[in-house]
Structures are given as C-alpha cells and as structure tokens.
JSON list of C-alpha atoms and ligand atoms in Angstrom, two decimals:
[
{"chain": "A", "resi": 41, "resn": "UNK", "atom": "CA", "xyz": [72.36, 63.56, 65.83]},
{"chain": "A", "resi": 42, "resn": "UNK", "atom": "CA", "xyz": [72.39, 66.43, 63.44]},
{"chain": "A", "resi": 43, "resn": "UNK", "atom": "CA", "xyz": [75.02, 68.97, 62.48]},
{"chain": "A", "resi": 44, "resn": "UNK", "atom": "CA", "xyz": [73.48, 72.22, 61.45]},
{"chain": "A", "resi": 45, "resn": "UNK", "atom": "CA", "xyz": [74.44, 75.71, 60.47]},
{"chain": "A", "resi": 46, "resn": "UNK", "atom": "CA", "xyz": [73.78, 78.43, 63.03]},
{"chain": "A", "resi": 47, "resn": "UNK", "atom": "CA", "xyz": [72.13, 81.09, 60.89]},
{"chain": "A", "resi": 48, "resn": "UNK", "atom": "CA", "xyz": [72.92, 83.68, 63.54]},
{"chain": "A", "resi": 49, "resn": "UNK", "atom": "CA", "xyz": [76.71, 83.41, 63.79]},
{"chain": "A", "resi": 50, "resn": "UNK", "atom": "CA", "xyz": [77.73, 81.02, 60.99]},
{"chain": "A", "resi": 51, "resn": "UNK", "atom": "CA", "xyz": [79.27, 78.34, 63.19]},
{"chain": "A", "resi": 52, "resn": "UNK", "atom": "CA", "xyz": [78.28, 74.71, 62.77]},
{"chain": "A", "resi": 53, "resn": "UNK", "atom": "CA", "xyz": [76.33, 73.44, 65.75]},
{"chain": "A", "resi": 54, "resn": "UNK", "atom": "CA", "xyz": [75.11, 70.15, 67.09]},
{"chain": "A", "resi": 55, "resn": "UNK", "atom": "CA", "xyz": [71.34, 69.82, 66.74]},
{"chain": "A", "resi": 56, "resn": "UNK", "atom": "CA", "xyz": [69.46, 72.09, 64.38]},
{"chain": "A", "resi": 57, "resn": "UNK", "atom": "CA", "xyz": [67.19, 73.63, 67.00]},
{"chain": "A", "resi": 58, "resn": "UNK", "atom": "CA", "xyz": [69.47, 73.41, 70.03]},
{"chain": "A", "resi": 59, "resn": "UNK", "atom": "CA", "xyz": [71.21, 76.43, 71.46]},
{"chain": "A", "resi": 60, "resn": "UNK", "atom": "CA", "xyz": [74.37, 77.40, 69.58]},
{"chain": "A", "resi": 61, "resn": "UNK", "atom": "CA", "xyz": [77.47, 77.09, 71.78]},
{"chain": "A", "resi": 62, "resn": "UNK", "atom": "CA", "xyz": [79.08, 80.04, 70.06]},
{"chain": "A", "resi": 63, "resn": "UNK", "atom": "CA", "xyz": [76.39, 82.71, 70.16]},
{"chain": "A", "resi": 64, "resn": "UNK", "atom": "CA", "xyz": [73.68, 81.31, 72.45]},
{"chain": "A", "resi": 65, "resn": "UNK", "atom": "CA", "xyz": [70.93, 81.60, 69.85]},
{"chain": "A", "resi": 66, "resn": "UNK", "atom": "CA", "xyz": [68.87, 78.42, 69.45]},
{"chain": "A", "resi": 67, "resn": "UNK", "atom": "CA", "xyz": [66.89, 79.01, 66.29]},
{"chain": "A", "resi": 68, "resn": "UNK", "atom": "CA", "xyz": [66.41, 81.40, 63.39]},
{"chain": "A", "resi": 69, "resn": "UNK", "atom": "CA", "xyz": [62.76, 81.44, 64.39]},
{"chain": "A", "resi": 70, "resn": "UNK", "atom": "CA", "xyz": [61.93, 79.23, 61.43]},
{"chain": "A", "resi": 71, "resn": "UNK", "atom": "CA", "xyz": [62.26, 75.60, 62.37]},
{"chain": "A", "resi": 72, "resn": "UNK", "atom": "CA", "xyz": [61.97, 74.36, 58.80]},
{"chain": "A", "resi": 73, "resn": "UNK", "atom": "CA", "xyz": [64.85, 76.57, 57.80]},
{"chain": "A", "resi": 74, "resn": "UNK", "atom": "CA", "xyz": [66.95, 75.44, 60.76]},
{"chain": "A", "resi": 75, "resn": "UNK", "atom": "CA", "xyz": [66.44, 71.85, 59.68]},
{"chain": "A", "resi": 76, "resn": "UNK", "atom": "CA", "xyz": [67.02, 72.71, 56.04]},
{"chain": "A", "resi": 77, "resn": "UNK", "atom": "CA", "xyz": [70.58, 73.93, 56.67]},
{"chain": "A", "resi": 78, "resn": "UNK", "atom": "CA", "xyz": [71.65, 70.69, 58.32]},
{"chain": "A", "resi": 79, "resn": "UNK", "atom": "CA", "xyz": [73.55, 67.55, 57.40]},
{"chain": "A", "resi": 80, "resn": "UNK", "atom": "CA", "xyz": [70.24, 65.93, 56.49]},
{"chain": "A", "resi": 81, "resn": "UNK", "atom": "CA", "xyz": [70.41, 67.96, 53.30]},
{"chain": "A", "resi": 82, "resn": "UNK", "atom": "CA", "xyz": [73.99, 69.12, 52.81]},
{"chain": "A", "resi": 83, "resn": "UNK", "atom": "CA", "xyz": [77.53, 67.97, 53.45]},
{"chain": "A", "resi": 84, "resn": "UNK", "atom": "CA", "xyz": [79.46, 69.28, 56.44]},
{"chain": "A", "resi": 85, "resn": "UNK", "atom": "CA", "xyz": [81.75, 71.13, 54.01]},
{"chain": "A", "resi": 86, "resn": "UNK", "atom": "CA", "xyz": [78.80, 72.91, 52.45]},
{"chain": "A", "resi": 87, "resn": "UNK", "atom": "CA", "xyz": [77.47, 73.94, 55.86]},
{"chain": "A", "resi": 88, "resn": "UNK", "atom": "CA", "xyz": [80.89, 75.34, 56.76]},
{"chain": "A", "resi": 89, "resn": "UNK", "atom": "CA", "xyz": [81.07, 77.33, 53.54]},
{"chain": "A", "resi": 90, "resn": "UNK", "atom": "CA", "xyz": [77.57, 78.69, 54.12]},
{"chain": "A", "resi": 91, "resn": "UNK", "atom": "CA", "xyz": [78.82, 79.65, 57.57]},
{"chain": "A", "resi": 92, "resn": "UNK", "atom": "CA", "xyz": [81.55, 81.74, 55.92]},
{"chain": "A", "resi": 93, "resn": "UNK", "atom": "CA", "xyz": [78.82, 83.53, 53.99]},
{"chain": "A", "resi": 94, "resn": "UNK", "atom": "CA", "xyz": [76.95, 84.27, 57.23]},
{"chain": "A", "resi": 95, "resn": "UNK", "atom": "CA", "xyz": [80.17, 85.56, 58.82]},
{"chain": "A", "resi": 96, "resn": "UNK", "atom": "CA", "xyz": [81.04, 87.80, 55.89]},
{"chain": "A", "resi": 97, "resn": "UNK", "atom": "CA", "xyz": [77.58, 89.35, 56.10]},
{"chain": "A", "resi": 98, "resn": "UNK", "atom": "CA", "xyz": [77.78, 89.71, 59.88]},
{"chain": "A", "resi": 99, "resn": "UNK", "atom": "CA", "xyz": [81.05, 91.61, 59.43]},
{"chain": "A", "resi": 100, "resn": "UNK", "atom": "CA", "xyz": [79.30, 94.43, 57.59]},
{"chain": "A", "resi": 101, "resn": "UNK", "atom": "CA", "xyz": [75.91, 94.59, 59.33]},
{"chain": "A", "resi": 102, "resn": "UNK", "atom": "CA", "xyz": [74.79, 94.44, 62.93]},
{"chain": "A", "resi": 103, "resn": "UNK", "atom": "CA", "xyz": [71.07, 94.31, 62.19]},
{"chain": "A", "resi": 104, "resn": "UNK", "atom": "CA", "xyz": [69.78, 90.74, 62.64]},
{"chain": "A", "resi": 105, "resn": "UNK", "atom": "CA", "xyz": [66.90, 91.21, 60.18]},
{"chain": "A", "resi": 106, "resn": "UNK", "atom": "CA", "xyz": [69.14, 92.58, 57.48]},
{"chain": "A", "resi": 107, "resn": "UNK", "atom": "CA", "xyz": [71.74, 89.88, 58.03]},
{"chain": "A", "resi": 108, "resn": "UNK", "atom": "CA", "xyz": [69.14, 87.18, 57.69]},
{"chain": "A", "resi": 109, "resn": "UNK", "atom": "CA", "xyz": [67.57, 88.69, 54.56]},
{"chain": "A", "resi": 110, "resn": "UNK", "atom": "CA", "xyz": [70.99, 89.21, 52.98]},
{"chain": "A", "resi": 111, "resn": "UNK", "atom": "CA", "xyz": [71.94, 85.58, 53.60]},
{"chain": "A", "resi": 112, "resn": "UNK", "atom": "CA", "xyz": [68.65, 84.35, 52.17]},
{"chain": "A", "resi": 113, "resn": "UNK", "atom": "CA", "xyz": [69.01, 86.58, 49.12]},
{"chain": "A", "resi": 114, "resn": "UNK", "atom": "CA", "xyz": [72.57, 85.37, 48.57]},
{"chain": "A", "resi": 115, "resn": "UNK", "atom": "CA", "xyz": [71.55, 81.70, 48.70]},
{"chain": "A", "resi": 116, "resn": "UNK", "atom": "CA", "xyz": [68.45, 82.15, 46.55]},
{"chain": "A", "resi": 117, "resn": "UNK", "atom": "CA", "xyz": [70.28, 84.07, 43.83]},
{"chain": "A", "resi": 118, "resn": "UNK", "atom": "CA", "xyz": [73.54, 82.05, 43.74]},
{"chain": "A", "resi": 119, "resn": "UNK", "atom": "CA", "xyz": [71.93, 78.69, 44.35]},
{"chain": "A", "resi": 120, "resn": "UNK", "atom": "CA", "xyz": [68.30, 78.91, 43.24]},
{"chain": "A", "resi": 121, "resn": "UNK", "atom": "CA", "xyz": [68.07, 75.12, 43.41]},
{"chain": "A", "resi": 122, "resn": "UNK", "atom": "CA", "xyz": [68.43, 75.34, 47.21]},
{"chain": "A", "resi": 123, "resn": "UNK", "atom": "CA", "xyz": [65.61, 77.72, 47.95]},
{"chain": "A", "resi": 124, "resn": "UNK", "atom": "CA", "xyz": [63.68, 80.65, 46.62]},
{"chain": "A", "resi": 125, "resn": "UNK", "atom": "CA", "xyz": [63.30, 83.84, 48.54]},
{"chain": "A", "resi": 126, "resn": "UNK", "atom": "CA", "xyz": [61.58, 87.15, 47.88]},
{"chain": "A", "resi": 127, "resn": "UNK", "atom": "CA", "xyz": [62.79, 89.95, 50.09]},
{"chain": "A", "resi": 128, "resn": "UNK", "atom": "CA", "xyz": [60.41, 92.72, 51.08]},
{"chain": "A", "resi": 129, "resn": "UNK", "atom": "CA", "xyz": [60.62, 95.43, 48.49]},
{"chain": "A", "resi": 130, "resn": "UNK", "atom": "CA", "xyz": [61.80, 98.14, 50.86]},
{"chain": "A", "resi": 131, "resn": "UNK", "atom": "CA", "xyz": [64.64, 95.87, 52.04]},
{"chain": "A", "resi": 132, "resn": "UNK", "atom": "CA", "xyz": [66.08, 94.98, 48.64]},
{"chain": "A", "resi": 133, "resn": "UNK", "atom": "CA", "xyz": [68.31, 98.00, 48.16]},
{"chain": "A", "resi": 134, "resn": "UNK", "atom": "CA", "xyz": [69.66, 97.77, 51.70]},
{"chain": "A", "resi": 135, "resn": "UNK", "atom": "CA", "xyz": [70.49, 94.06, 51.56]},
{"chain": "A", "resi": 136, "resn": "UNK", "atom": "CA", "xyz": [71.99, 94.27, 48.08]},
{"chain": "A", "resi": 137, "resn": "UNK", "atom": "CA", "xyz": [74.29, 96.95, 49.47]},
{"chain": "A", "resi": 138, "resn": "UNK", "atom": "CA", "xyz": [75.20, 94.62, 52.35]},
{"chain": "A", "resi": 139, "resn": "UNK", "atom": "CA", "xyz": [76.02, 91.81, 49.92]},
{"chain": "A", "resi": 140, "resn": "UNK", "atom": "CA", "xyz": [78.17, 94.15, 47.84]},
{"chain": "A", "resi": 141, "resn": "UNK", "atom": "CA", "xyz": [80.14, 95.12, 50.92]},
{"chain": "A", "resi": 142, "resn": "UNK", "atom": "CA", "xyz": [80.29, 91.62, 52.38]},
{"chain": "A", "resi": 143, "resn": "UNK", "atom": "CA", "xyz": [81.42, 90.03, 49.11]},
{"chain": "A", "resi": 144, "resn": "UNK", "atom": "CA", "xyz": [80.60, 86.52, 50.43]},
{"chain": "A", "resi": 145, "resn": "UNK", "atom": "CA", "xyz": [82.72, 83.60, 49.23]},
{"chain": "A", "resi": 146, "resn": "UNK", "atom": "CA", "xyz": [81.42, 81.11, 46.70]},
{"chain": "A", "resi": 147, "resn": "UNK", "atom": "CA", "xyz": [79.81, 77.98, 48.07]},
{"chain": "A", "resi": 148, "resn": "UNK", "atom": "CA", "xyz": [80.14, 74.55, 46.52]},
{"chain": "A", "resi": 149, "resn": "UNK", "atom": "CA", "xyz": [76.89, 72.80, 47.25]},
{"chain": "A", "resi": 150, "resn": "UNK", "atom": "CA", "xyz": [77.26, 69.11, 48.04]},
{"chain": "A", "resi": 151, "resn": "UNK", "atom": "CA", "xyz": [74.78, 66.60, 49.36]},
{"chain": "A", "resi": 152, "resn": "UNK", "atom": "CA", "xyz": [75.64, 64.81, 52.62]},
{"chain": "A", "resi": 153, "resn": "UNK", "atom": "CA", "xyz": [77.31, 61.86, 50.93]},
{"chain": "A", "resi": 154, "resn": "UNK", "atom": "CA", "xyz": [79.07, 63.65, 48.12]},
{"chain": "A", "resi": 155, "resn": "UNK", "atom": "CA", "xyz": [82.81, 63.74, 48.25]},
{"chain": "A", "resi": 156, "resn": "UNK", "atom": "CA", "xyz": [83.55, 67.45, 48.43]},
{"chain": "A", "resi": 157, "resn": "UNK", "atom": "CA", "xyz": [87.22, 67.00, 47.52]},
{"chain": "A", "resi": 158, "resn": "UNK", "atom": "CA", "xyz": [86.26, 65.72, 44.09]},
{"chain": "A", "resi": 159, "resn": "UNK", "atom": "CA", "xyz": [84.18, 68.80, 43.40]},
{"chain": "A", "resi": 160, "resn": "UNK", "atom": "CA", "xyz": [86.90, 71.28, 44.28]},
{"chain": "A", "resi": 161, "resn": "UNK", "atom": "CA", "xyz": [89.40, 69.82, 41.81]},
{"chain": "B", "resi": 483, "resn": "ZN", "atom": "ZN1", "xyz": [75.56, 80.66, 66.63]}
]
C-alpha cells in the first residue's frame, strides 16, 4: 500500500486516492498529482515536511484554490526538480502574499530509499 500526502490538510494518509482520515477529502482532483506526492516518489520524511508546508499555508488562507496554488508555487520555485507550475496570472500576487505570510518551512527532498538522517546532518 501507499503512503501519500493529503494535499488538502497536510496529513500523511494511507492510499493516494483514498479518503483522508483527518479531513475527509479523497483527492486533490488531480489523480496524477495525488500519486506524485506519495512514497512511490518520496521518502516518508519528505512527505511529512511537505505536509508542514501545506499546514503553514492553510493557517493563513481558507480558500482551497489559493491554498493549492500557493503550495504548487512553493514546490515549483523551491524545488524545480520536483515539478513545474505556472499559476494563473491574476492569482500570482495573491498567492505570493500567502507564501510571504505562511513562511513555509524548508523541505529536504529525499527519495523513498534515501536515509533522511544523513541529509539533515
Ligand atoms: Zn486530509
């Protein structure tokens, strides 16, 4: 089975497209993306850290669209090797403001079999 990041609430959940136990949301609406943020691609530690990013954004915005765009912009600018993302032009200012307020933590990106402890030291 798969551990995956819930893009809605930032908790780690069992099964990328199954309902999240914490928030009840099953999918971001983009199945590829749900699968992308799973332990098929990244270590459990990385998924947890990405979850902290989601939570920091959720703390400053209650608009699901903006939260999602802000998270995607964060990942694509801090870790362009993970994914690329172009926000809609009329959203950019808004989501940059959200990221400034949220001040998300840094994420150390590790593949599923990497030893995360080694990277932190
Ligand atoms: Zn959730």
